[in-house]
Coordinates of C-alpha atoms in Angstrom, one line a residue:
M3 CA 86.4 39.3 -92.4
A4 CA 84.6 42.8 -92.0
S5 CA 86.0 44.8 -89.7
P6 CA 84.7 45.3 -86.3
P7 CA 82.4 48.9 -85.7
E8 CA 84.6 51.5 -84.4
G9 CA 84.6 51.0 -80.6
V10 CA 84.3 47.1 -80.5
E11 CA 87.5 45.5 -79.1
P12 CA 89.1 43.3 -81.1
A13 CA 89.6 39.6 -80.1
V14 CA 93.2 39.6 -78.8
I15 CA 95.8 37.1 -79.3
H16 CA 99.2 37.2 -77.3
A17 CA 102.7 35.6 -77.9
W18 CA 104.5 34.7 -75.5
S19 CA 108.3 34.0 -76.5
A20 CA 111.5 34.3 -75.7
P21 CA 114.6 36.8 -77.0
R22 CA 115.8 35.7 -80.1
S23 CA 113.2 33.3 -81.0
L24 CA 111.9 34.7 -84.3
S25 CA 109.1 36.5 -82.4
T26 CA 109.2 39.3 -84.5
S27 CA 109.3 37.1 -87.7
L28 CA 106.3 35.8 -86.4
M29 CA 105.0 39.6 -85.3
Y30 CA 105.9 40.4 -89.1
S31 CA 103.7 37.5 -90.6
F32 CA 100.6 38.6 -88.4
S33 CA 100.6 42.4 -89.6
E34 CA 100.4 40.6 -93.3
R35 CA 96.9 40.0 -92.7
D36 CA 93.9 41.9 -93.7
D37 CA 92.5 41.2 -90.6
M38 CA 95.0 42.0 -88.3
D39 CA 96.8 44.8 -86.0
V40 CA 99.9 44.3 -84.1
L41 CA 101.3 45.9 -81.2
D42 CA 104.7 45.2 -80.1
E43 CA 105.9 44.7 -76.5
P44 CA 103.7 46.6 -75.3
L45 CA 104.6 45.6 -71.3
Y46 CA 108.6 46.5 -72.2
A47 CA 108.0 50.2 -70.7
N48 CA 106.4 48.7 -67.4
F49 CA 109.1 45.3 -67.6
L50 CA 111.9 48.9 -67.2
R51 CA 110.0 50.3 -64.2
V52 CA 108.9 47.9 -62.0
T53 CA 112.5 46.1 -62.7
G54 CA 114.8 49.1 -63.2
V55 CA 117.0 46.9 -65.8
D56 CA 118.7 49.5 -67.8
R57 CA 119.1 49.2 -71.6
P58 CA 120.7 51.6 -74.4
Y59 CA 117.1 53.2 -75.3
R60 CA 115.0 53.1 -70.9
Q61 CA 114.6 57.1 -70.9
E62 CA 113.4 57.5 -74.4
L63 CA 111.3 54.3 -73.9
L64 CA 109.8 55.5 -70.9
S65 CA 109.3 58.9 -72.2
K66 CA 107.0 57.5 -75.6
M67 CA 105.7 54.8 -73.5
D68 CA 103.2 54.4 -70.9
P69 CA 105.1 52.9 -67.8
D70 CA 101.6 51.7 -66.3
G71 CA 101.3 48.3 -67.2
N72 CA 97.3 47.9 -66.0
K73 CA 96.1 50.9 -67.9
V74 CA 98.3 49.3 -71.0
V75 CA 96.1 46.1 -70.6
K76 CA 93.0 47.9 -70.7
E77 CA 93.7 51.2 -72.9
V78 CA 95.9 50.2 -75.2
I79 CA 96.2 46.1 -75.8
F80 CA 92.1 45.8 -74.4
G81 CA 91.3 48.8 -75.9
P82 CA 88.9 49.2 -79.2
G83 CA 90.7 48.8 -82.4
E84 CA 90.0 49.2 -86.7
K85 CA 90.8 45.6 -87.1
A86 CA 89.0 42.2 -86.3
Y87 CA 91.9 41.2 -84.9
R88 CA 95.1 41.9 -82.1
Y89 CA 98.5 40.6 -81.9
C90 CA 100.1 41.3 -79.0
K91 CA 103.8 40.0 -79.2
H92 CA 105.2 39.6 -75.4
I93 CA 108.7 39.0 -74.2
A94 CA 107.8 36.1 -71.2
K95 CA 110.4 37.9 -69.1
Q96 CA 107.9 41.4 -69.0
R97 CA 104.6 39.6 -67.4
L98 CA 104.8 41.1 -63.8
P99 CA 103.3 40.8 -60.2
N100 CA 101.7 44.5 -60.4
L101 CA 99.9 43.1 -63.7
T102 CA 96.1 42.7 -63.8
G103 CA 94.6 38.9 -63.7
D104 CA 92.6 40.2 -67.5
L105 CA 96.2 39.9 -68.9
M106 CA 96.5 35.8 -68.2
K107 CA 92.4 35.6 -68.5
K108 CA 91.1 37.4 -71.9
G109 CA 92.1 36.8 -75.2
K110 CA 93.7 34.1 -77.5
H111 CA 97.2 33.0 -75.8
F112 CA 100.3 30.9 -78.1
I113 CA 103.7 30.6 -76.4
L114 CA 106.7 30.1 -79.1
I115 CA 110.3 28.2 -78.2
R116 CA 113.4 28.0 -79.7
N117 CA 116.0 26.1 -77.7
P118 CA 118.3 27.8 -76.1
M119 CA 121.6 26.3 -78.0
N120 CA 120.2 28.6 -81.1
I121 CA 119.9 31.5 -78.9
L122 CA 122.2 32.1 -77.1
P123 CA 125.2 32.6 -79.5
S124 CA 123.6 35.7 -80.8
F125 CA 121.9 36.7 -77.5
D126 CA 124.6 39.3 -76.0
K127 CA 124.5 41.8 -78.9
V128 CA 122.2 44.0 -76.5
V129 CA 122.5 43.1 -73.1
P130 CA 124.3 40.0 -71.5
P131 CA 122.4 36.6 -71.4
S132 CA 120.9 35.7 -67.5
F133 CA 118.6 33.0 -66.8
L134 CA 116.3 35.9 -65.6
E135 CA 116.4 37.7 -69.4
L136 CA 116.0 34.6 -71.2
G137 CA 112.3 34.4 -69.3
V138 CA 112.5 30.4 -70.7
A139 CA 111.2 29.9 -66.8
E140 CA 108.4 32.5 -67.3
L141 CA 107.1 31.1 -70.4
V142 CA 106.7 28.2 -68.1
A143 CA 104.9 29.6 -65.8
I144 CA 103.1 31.4 -68.1
Y145 CA 101.9 27.6 -70.1
S146 CA 101.2 26.4 -66.5
E147 CA 99.1 29.2 -65.5
L148 CA 97.2 28.7 -69.1
C149 CA 96.4 25.1 -68.8
E150 CA 95.5 26.0 -65.0
L151 CA 92.4 28.4 -66.7
G152 CA 91.7 26.3 -68.5
S153 CA 93.3 27.1 -71.5
P154 CA 95.9 25.2 -72.8
P155 CA 97.6 27.8 -75.5
P156 CA 99.6 26.3 -78.6
V157 CA 103.3 25.6 -78.2
I158 CA 105.0 26.0 -81.7
D159 CA 108.8 25.1 -81.7
A160 CA 111.0 28.3 -84.5
D161 CA 112.8 25.2 -85.5
D162 CA 109.4 23.7 -87.1
L163 CA 108.6 27.4 -88.0
Q164 CA 112.0 27.6 -89.7
R165 CA 111.7 24.3 -91.5
D166 CA 108.1 24.6 -92.5
P167 CA 106.4 28.2 -91.9
E168 CA 103.3 27.3 -94.1
A169 CA 102.6 23.9 -92.6
V170 CA 103.3 25.2 -88.6
L171 CA 101.5 28.8 -88.9
S172 CA 98.4 26.9 -91.0
G173 CA 98.4 24.4 -87.4
L174 CA 98.6 27.4 -85.7
C175 CA 95.3 29.5 -86.9
E176 CA 93.3 26.7 -86.9
D177 CA 94.4 26.7 -83.2
L178 CA 94.0 30.1 -82.4
G179 CA 90.4 29.8 -84.4
I180 CA 91.6 32.0 -87.6
P181 CA 91.7 31.5 -91.2
F182 CA 95.1 30.6 -92.1
Q183 CA 95.8 33.5 -94.9
P184 CA 99.1 33.1 -97.2
Q185 CA 100.5 36.3 -97.4
M186 CA 101.1 35.3 -93.7
L187 CA 104.1 33.7 -95.7
K188 CA 106.1 36.8 -96.7
W189 CA 106.3 40.3 -96.4
K190 CA 108.8 43.5 -97.8
A191 CA 111.8 43.9 -96.7
G192 CA 112.3 47.6 -94.2
P193 CA 111.4 48.3 -91.0
R194 CA 107.8 49.0 -89.8
D195 CA 105.7 51.9 -88.2
F196 CA 104.3 49.8 -85.5
D197 CA 108.2 48.7 -84.6
G198 CA 109.2 49.5 -81.1
I199 CA 111.6 51.9 -80.0
W200 CA 114.4 48.9 -79.3
A201 CA 114.5 48.1 -83.1
P202 CA 117.6 49.8 -83.9
W203 CA 119.6 47.4 -81.4
W204 CA 117.8 44.3 -81.7
Y205 CA 115.8 43.7 -85.3
E206 CA 118.5 44.6 -88.0
S207 CA 118.5 40.8 -89.7
V208 CA 114.8 40.6 -89.2
H209 CA 114.4 44.1 -91.8
T210 CA 116.6 42.8 -94.6
S211 CA 114.7 39.8 -94.2
T212 CA 111.2 38.7 -96.8
G213 CA 109.8 35.4 -94.8
F214 CA 111.0 32.9 -92.3
S215 CA 114.1 32.6 -93.4
K216 CA 115.7 28.7 -93.5
S217 CA 117.5 27.6 -90.2
R218 CA 121.5 26.7 -90.4
R219 CA 122.0 22.9 -91.2
Y220 CA 125.3 23.4 -88.8
P221 CA 125.2 25.0 -85.9
M222 CA 127.3 28.7 -85.3
T223 CA 130.3 27.5 -82.6
F224 CA 128.8 27.8 -79.2
P225 CA 129.7 30.6 -77.2
F226 CA 131.4 28.3 -73.8
A227 CA 131.1 31.2 -71.5
F228 CA 127.6 30.6 -71.2
Y229 CA 127.2 27.0 -71.1
D230 CA 125.9 27.0 -67.3
L231 CA 123.1 28.9 -68.6
L232 CA 122.8 26.7 -71.3
E233 CA 121.8 23.5 -68.7
Q234 CA 119.9 25.8 -66.6
S235 CA 117.6 26.9 -69.6
L236 CA 117.5 23.6 -71.4
P237 CA 115.5 21.5 -68.9
F238 CA 112.3 24.2 -69.1
Y239 CA 113.3 24.6 -72.9
N240 CA 112.3 20.4 -73.2
M241 CA 109.1 20.9 -70.7
L242 CA 107.6 22.9 -73.2
K243 CA 108.9 20.7 -76.3
R244 CA 106.6 18.0 -74.6
Q245 CA 104.2 20.2 -75.8
V246 CA 104.6 21.7 -79.7
R247 CA 101.8 21.4 -82.0
R248 CA 102.0 18.6 -84.6
T249 CA 101.2 19.8 -88.0
T250 CA 100.3 17.2 -91.2
G251 CA 102.4 18.2 -94.4
S252 CA 106.1 18.2 -94.8
L253 CA 106.7 17.6 -90.4
L254 CA 105.6 14.8 -90.3
P255 CA 104.1 13.7 -86.9
P256 CA 105.8 11.9 -84.4
P257 CA 104.7 7.7 -83.9
P258 CA 102.4 7.8 -81.2
D259 CA 104.4 6.0 -78.0
P260 CA 104.2 2.9 -77.5
P261 CA 101.3 1.2 -75.5
L262 CA 103.5 0.2 -72.2
P263 CA 103.1 -3.5 -71.1
V264 CA 101.4 -2.2 -67.3
P265 CA 99.9 1.5 -67.9
E266 CA 99.9 2.0 -64.6
N267 CA 104.8 2.0 -65.4
K268 CA 103.6 5.4 -67.1
K269 CA 104.3 7.5 -64.1
I270 CA 106.9 6.6 -62.0
L271 CA 110.1 7.5 -59.8
V272 CA 113.4 5.5 -60.1
W273 CA 116.7 5.7 -58.1
V274 CA 119.6 7.4 -60.3
G275 CA 123.0 7.8 -58.4
D276 CA 121.2 9.7 -55.0
E277 CA 118.0 10.9 -56.1
L278 CA 114.8 10.2 -56.7
L279 CA 114.0 10.7 -61.0
P280 CA 110.9 11.2 -62.8
R281 CA 110.5 8.3 -65.5
D282 CA 111.4 10.3 -68.6
S283 CA 114.3 12.2 -67.1
A284 CA 115.7 8.9 -64.9
R285 CA 118.8 8.6 -67.5
V286 CA 122.9 7.8 -66.5
S287 CA 125.8 9.9 -67.8
V288 CA 127.0 9.2 -72.0
F289 CA 130.2 8.8 -69.6
D290 CA 128.8 6.1 -68.0
S291 CA 130.4 2.6 -68.2
V292 CA 127.4 1.2 -68.6
V293 CA 126.3 3.1 -71.8
Q294 CA 130.8 3.0 -72.5
G295 CA 130.6 -0.6 -72.6
G296 CA 128.4 -2.7 -70.8
D297 CA 130.2 -2.5 -67.8
A298 CA 127.6 -3.0 -64.6
V299 CA 126.0 -5.9 -62.7
W300 CA 122.4 -5.9 -62.0
E301 CA 120.1 -8.5 -60.3
G302 CA 115.9 -8.8 -60.7
L303 CA 114.2 -8.3 -56.9
R304 CA 110.4 -9.0 -56.9
I305 CA 108.0 -7.6 -54.1
Y306 CA 105.5 -9.5 -52.3
D307 CA 102.7 -8.5 -49.9
G308 CA 104.7 -6.0 -48.1
K309 CA 108.2 -8.3 -48.2
V310 CA 111.4 -7.8 -50.6
F311 CA 111.7 -11.7 -51.4
K312 CA 115.4 -12.8 -51.2
L313 CA 116.8 -9.4 -50.7
E314 CA 119.6 -11.1 -49.2
E315 CA 121.0 -13.0 -52.1
H316 CA 121.0 -11.2 -53.8
L317 CA 122.7 -8.7 -52.7
D318 CA 125.3 -11.1 -51.9
R319 CA 125.8 -12.0 -55.7
L320 CA 125.7 -8.4 -56.2
F321 CA 129.3 -7.8 -54.3
D322 CA 130.1 -11.3 -55.5
S323 CA 129.9 -9.3 -59.1
T324 CA 131.8 -6.3 -58.0
K325 CA 134.3 -8.0 -56.7
A326 CA 134.6 -10.2 -59.8
M327 CA 134.8 -7.2 -61.9
A328 CA 137.5 -5.5 -60.1
F329 CA 134.9 -2.0 -59.0
S330 CA 136.1 1.1 -56.9
N331 CA 134.2 2.9 -54.8
V332 CA 131.3 0.3 -53.9
P333 CA 128.5 1.6 -51.9
S334 CA 127.0 0.0 -49.0
R335 CA 124.6 -3.0 -48.4
D336 CA 123.1 -0.8 -45.5
W337 CA 122.8 2.5 -48.2
I338 CA 121.6 0.1 -51.6
K339 CA 118.9 -1.4 -49.3
D340 CA 117.5 2.2 -48.0
A341 CA 117.6 3.0 -51.8
I342 CA 115.4 0.5 -52.3
F343 CA 112.9 1.1 -49.4
K344 CA 112.9 4.8 -50.5
T345 CA 111.9 3.8 -54.1
L346 CA 109.2 2.0 -52.9
N347 CA 107.6 3.9 -50.2
A348 CA 107.7 6.6 -53.1
N349 CA 106.3 4.4 -55.7
G350 CA 104.2 2.9 -53.4
M351 CA 104.7 -0.2 -54.2
F352 CA 104.4 -2.8 -52.1
N353 CA 103.1 -6.2 -54.0
N354 CA 103.0 -7.7 -57.5
A355 CA 106.1 -5.2 -58.4
H356 CA 110.0 -6.7 -59.8
I357 CA 113.3 -4.5 -59.1
R358 CA 115.8 -4.0 -61.7
L359 CA 118.6 -2.9 -60.1
T360 CA 121.8 -2.1 -62.0
L361 CA 125.4 -0.8 -60.4
T362 CA 127.4 1.0 -62.7
R363 CA 131.2 0.9 -62.5
G364 CA 130.2 5.0 -62.7
K365 CA 131.2 7.8 -64.6
K366 CA 134.2 8.5 -66.8
V367 CA 136.5 11.2 -66.9
T368 CA 136.7 10.5 -70.7
S369 CA 135.1 8.1 -73.2
G370 CA 137.4 5.2 -73.0
M371 CA 138.0 1.4 -72.3
S372 CA 139.8 1.8 -68.9
P373 CA 138.0 1.0 -65.3
A374 CA 141.1 3.5 -64.7
F375 CA 138.8 6.5 -66.2
N376 CA 136.3 5.3 -63.4
L377 CA 136.8 8.3 -61.2
Y378 CA 133.5 9.4 -59.8
G379 CA 132.2 5.9 -57.8
C380 CA 129.7 3.4 -59.2
V381 CA 125.7 5.1 -59.8
L382 CA 123.0 2.6 -58.8
I383 CA 119.9 2.6 -60.4
V384 CA 116.8 1.2 -58.6
L385 CA 114.1 1.0 -61.4
A386 CA 110.8 -0.7 -60.0
E387 CA 108.0 -1.4 -62.2
W388 CA 104.2 -3.1 -61.2
K389 CA 104.9 -6.3 -63.3
P390 CA 103.0 -9.5 -62.6
P391 CA 105.1 -12.7 -63.9
V392 CA 106.3 -11.7 -67.3
Y393 CA 105.2 -15.6 -69.6
D394 CA 102.1 -17.6 -69.1
N395 CA 102.5 -19.6 -66.3
S396 CA 98.6 -20.9 -66.6
H397 CA 98.7 -22.2 -69.9
G398 CA 102.9 -22.7 -70.9
I399 CA 105.4 -21.2 -73.5
K400 CA 107.1 -22.2 -76.3
L401 CA 110.6 -22.7 -76.2
V402 CA 113.0 -23.4 -80.0
T403 CA 116.8 -23.7 -79.8
A404 CA 119.4 -21.0 -80.8
T405 CA 122.0 -21.5 -82.4
T406 CA 124.0 -18.5 -80.9
R407 CA 126.2 -21.0 -77.8
R408 CA 126.3 -19.9 -74.3
N409 CA 129.5 -18.1 -73.2
S410 CA 131.9 -20.3 -71.5
P411 CA 134.5 -18.7 -69.0
N412 CA 137.0 -19.1 -71.0
S413 CA 135.6 -15.9 -72.4
V414 CA 132.9 -14.2 -69.5
D415 CA 132.0 -16.2 -66.3
S416 CA 128.2 -16.1 -66.4
K417 CA 127.9 -16.4 -63.1
I418 CA 129.3 -12.9 -62.9
H419 CA 126.1 -11.2 -63.5
H420 CA 126.5 -8.1 -65.9
N421 CA 125.2 -5.8 -68.2
N422 CA 126.9 -6.7 -71.3
L423 CA 124.3 -9.3 -72.5
I424 CA 125.3 -9.6 -76.5
N425 CA 124.6 -13.0 -76.2
N426 CA 121.3 -13.5 -74.8
I427 CA 119.7 -10.8 -76.8
L428 CA 121.1 -12.7 -79.8
A429 CA 119.4 -16.5 -78.6
K430 CA 116.4 -14.1 -77.7
I431 CA 116.3 -12.3 -81.4
E432 CA 116.4 -16.2 -82.8
G433 CA 113.1 -16.5 -80.2
N434 CA 111.2 -14.0 -81.3
L435 CA 112.0 -15.1 -84.9
A436 CA 110.3 -18.2 -84.2
Q437 CA 107.5 -17.1 -82.3
A438 CA 108.5 -19.0 -78.9
E439 CA 108.9 -17.1 -75.5
D440 CA 112.1 -17.4 -75.0
A441 CA 115.8 -20.2 -76.8
I442 CA 117.2 -22.6 -75.7
M443 CA 121.0 -21.8 -74.9
L444 CA 123.5 -25.3 -75.6
D445 CA 126.2 -25.0 -74.5
Q446 CA 129.6 -25.2 -76.5
D447 CA 129.5 -29.3 -76.5
G448 CA 126.2 -28.9 -77.3
F449 CA 124.6 -29.8 -74.1
V450 CA 121.1 -27.4 -73.0
S451 CA 122.4 -24.9 -70.1
E452 CA 119.8 -22.3 -69.8
T453 CA 117.8 -20.5 -71.6
N454 CA 118.5 -16.7 -73.0
A455 CA 116.9 -15.4 -69.7
T456 CA 116.3 -17.8 -67.1
N457 CA 117.3 -21.5 -65.6
I458 CA 115.4 -24.6 -66.8
F459 CA 114.4 -27.6 -65.5
M460 CA 112.9 -31.2 -67.0
V461 CA 111.0 -34.7 -65.9
K462 CA 112.0 -37.3 -66.8
K463 CA 110.2 -40.6 -64.9
G464 CA 109.0 -38.7 -61.7
I465 CA 113.3 -37.7 -61.2
V466 CA 114.1 -33.7 -62.2
L467 CA 116.8 -32.8 -63.5
T468 CA 118.9 -29.7 -64.5
P469 CA 122.0 -28.7 -66.1
H470 CA 125.8 -28.1 -64.0
A471 CA 126.2 -24.5 -63.5
D472 CA 129.2 -24.3 -65.8
Y473 CA 127.6 -22.4 -68.4
C474 CA 124.6 -20.6 -66.7
L475 CA 123.7 -18.1 -64.3
P476 CA 123.7 -20.2 -61.5
G477 CA 120.0 -17.9 -60.4
I478 CA 118.7 -17.6 -57.3
T479 CA 115.6 -19.1 -58.0
R480 CA 117.3 -21.7 -59.1
A481 CA 118.2 -22.3 -55.7
T482 CA 115.4 -21.7 -54.4
V483 CA 113.5 -24.6 -56.4
M484 CA 116.1 -27.0 -56.4
D485 CA 115.8 -26.4 -52.5
L486 CA 111.9 -27.3 -53.0
V487 CA 113.1 -30.1 -55.2
V488 CA 114.3 -32.0 -52.0
K489 CA 111.8 -30.6 -49.8
E490 CA 108.9 -31.7 -51.9
N491 CA 110.2 -35.2 -51.1
L492 CA 111.6 -35.6 -55.4
V493 CA 114.2 -36.8 -56.5
L494 CA 116.8 -33.5 -57.5
R495 CA 119.6 -34.7 -60.3
E496 CA 122.5 -31.7 -61.5
R497 CA 123.9 -33.1 -64.8
R498 CA 124.6 -32.5 -67.9
I499 CA 121.8 -32.9 -70.2
S500 CA 121.6 -33.2 -73.8
L501 CA 119.1 -31.4 -76.4
S502 CA 116.8 -34.1 -76.9
E503 CA 116.9 -35.8 -73.4
F504 CA 114.5 -31.9 -73.0
H505 CA 112.6 -32.7 -76.4
A506 CA 112.2 -37.0 -74.8
A507 CA 110.8 -34.9 -71.4
D508 CA 107.6 -35.7 -69.5
E509 CA 107.8 -31.6 -67.8
V510 CA 109.5 -28.7 -68.6
W511 CA 109.7 -25.5 -66.9
T512 CA 111.7 -22.2 -66.5
T513 CA 113.2 -20.4 -63.5
G514 CA 113.2 -16.8 -63.0
T515 CA 112.8 -13.8 -60.6
M516 CA 111.2 -11.8 -63.3
G517 CA 108.5 -14.8 -64.7
E518 CA 109.5 -16.9 -61.7
I519 CA 108.3 -20.8 -62.8
T520 CA 106.8 -21.6 -65.9
P521 CA 105.7 -24.9 -67.1
V522 CA 107.2 -24.8 -71.4
V523 CA 104.5 -27.2 -73.8
M524 CA 106.6 -27.4 -76.7
I525 CA 110.2 -27.2 -77.3
D526 CA 111.4 -27.0 -81.0
G527 CA 107.5 -28.0 -81.8
R528 CA 107.5 -30.9 -79.8
E529 CA 105.1 -31.4 -77.2
I530 CA 106.7 -31.6 -74.1
G531 CA 104.5 -34.7 -72.2
D532 CA 101.2 -34.6 -73.4
G533 CA 101.5 -30.5 -74.4
K534 CA 99.6 -29.7 -70.9
I535 CA 102.0 -28.6 -67.0
G536 CA 102.4 -32.0 -65.7
P537 CA 101.5 -32.5 -62.5
V538 CA 105.3 -32.5 -61.1
T539 CA 105.5 -28.4 -62.1
R540 CA 102.2 -27.6 -60.6
Q541 CA 103.5 -29.1 -57.0
I542 CA 106.4 -26.8 -57.9
Q543 CA 104.9 -23.8 -58.7
S544 CA 102.4 -24.4 -55.2
A545 CA 105.3 -25.0 -53.3
Y546 CA 107.2 -21.8 -54.6
K547 CA 103.4 -19.3 -54.0
V548 CA 103.4 -20.7 -50.4
L549 CA 107.5 -19.7 -50.2
T550 CA 107.3 -16.0 -51.8
A551 CA 103.4 -15.1 -49.6
G552 CA 105.6 -16.5 -46.2
L553 CA 109.2 -15.5 -47.2
G554 CA 110.9 -12.1 -47.9
V555 CA 112.7 -8.7 -45.9
L556 CA 110.2 -6.4 -45.3
I557 CA 109.6 -3.4 -46.1
P558 CA 110.1 -0.5 -43.5
R559 CA 107.6 2.7 -43.7
N560 CA 106.7 5.0 -42.7
V561 CA 104.1 5.3 -39.4
E562 CA 102.0 8.6 -40.0
A563 CA 101.6 10.0 -36.5

């Protein structure tokens, strides 16, 4: 590319990074281009003058570099040059409030990030590390400001650069609107005449390099004196990591995010512990009992017309489960209800929503099975989502019978609504493989118990039957429907029911908070009745709809002044 006429301002490329992020190697890479001159931290003197921070080379630097930041921006960074492009290596913390807005508005910008885990082990060779020195928060601020200016900058990660320099540099050049030049991949060992005064303190390893070194297979031992600093810095790094430019070649791009059943749930607030968090930040500790052993209890709640349906009944069962599981330090009913209401208000969910309410035994002081390690108290999770009934209640569903048997009370009593759902999941896998919506589970004697996710009812010659709750969860929706059957002047019988009776039933439906009243039109390839939704099923569906419209605990809401 031809050089610009003398006195013409080159196109400026601003590279923003934290220290120890391969920023000098990247500067050397760009300096190998035939159309590029480079500036090594041109705002360093301004940073030292304004902040007063100390460096071993402070006085020499201030005497040899112009400390007037705005003058540097105007006359050095955006001054005339001999090449088409000018590469400016910037350290994020050197962008100070006293600088002109032209610094961010002019030129093209990109951000180089590196995991603080890889920065901190070698950082304190010259200065003690601190949150300010790392500058990761300032990198996020730079990214946000450029986005507000309408120019979201490319973000590259040092780990990717080490893994496949050509792919990353090619992609970066494409984003910057300049051609990639292969000579960017190699350079001669030794210092450069454009190195900053600080080079003898910081650039020793770069001066011995001739290209981007491969990253270590195993990390250096982390200096745990910097553990708190790592915790402070990682969230900022992770925010930028999500914006990293993905390339082709050996750096395979990650698969796209799968579509959500309800796209609106991409941005929700989830209650974890004692606070509301964005969906992707809503996590529990790896020491939590629910991670260590599925040691938690849960409930499903549905929201209708500004009310939580059967809230008190669900909380009764939740507390019964915590007693059966011998939980300690269980939060009060009022505290849990308050967390539910806060979550629903924050998300604006007052209808057609569902809550997965989980209470774990809590975090352990060390990994292990014993509840004696649970010394922090329980952890509450309120996961509210926009969620219509999960089954096709208008046309019905198909079921198959699983070979996996329902737990006996001799092993794990199904009346405890616990999170150890492997028994159900194995049956659900069988249903998925058979391309059925769910799977019927039998008890140890071969009688129908329930499905992997719901209770089950059948109708024969006008009589409604449902299995005893000996091996199944006595669901709250199940109990509600049993009451409705009686109120609708139908005959209800609760007894052992064999699978063949379900095959020969006139009507079958399932019940659950997630699915409400779901007609079943086929079991194990056999049509139920005439393969259509029967009259009793429709009668119960209608009665249930009337009930949910009228009952429930009102969600308290703030009244705007």
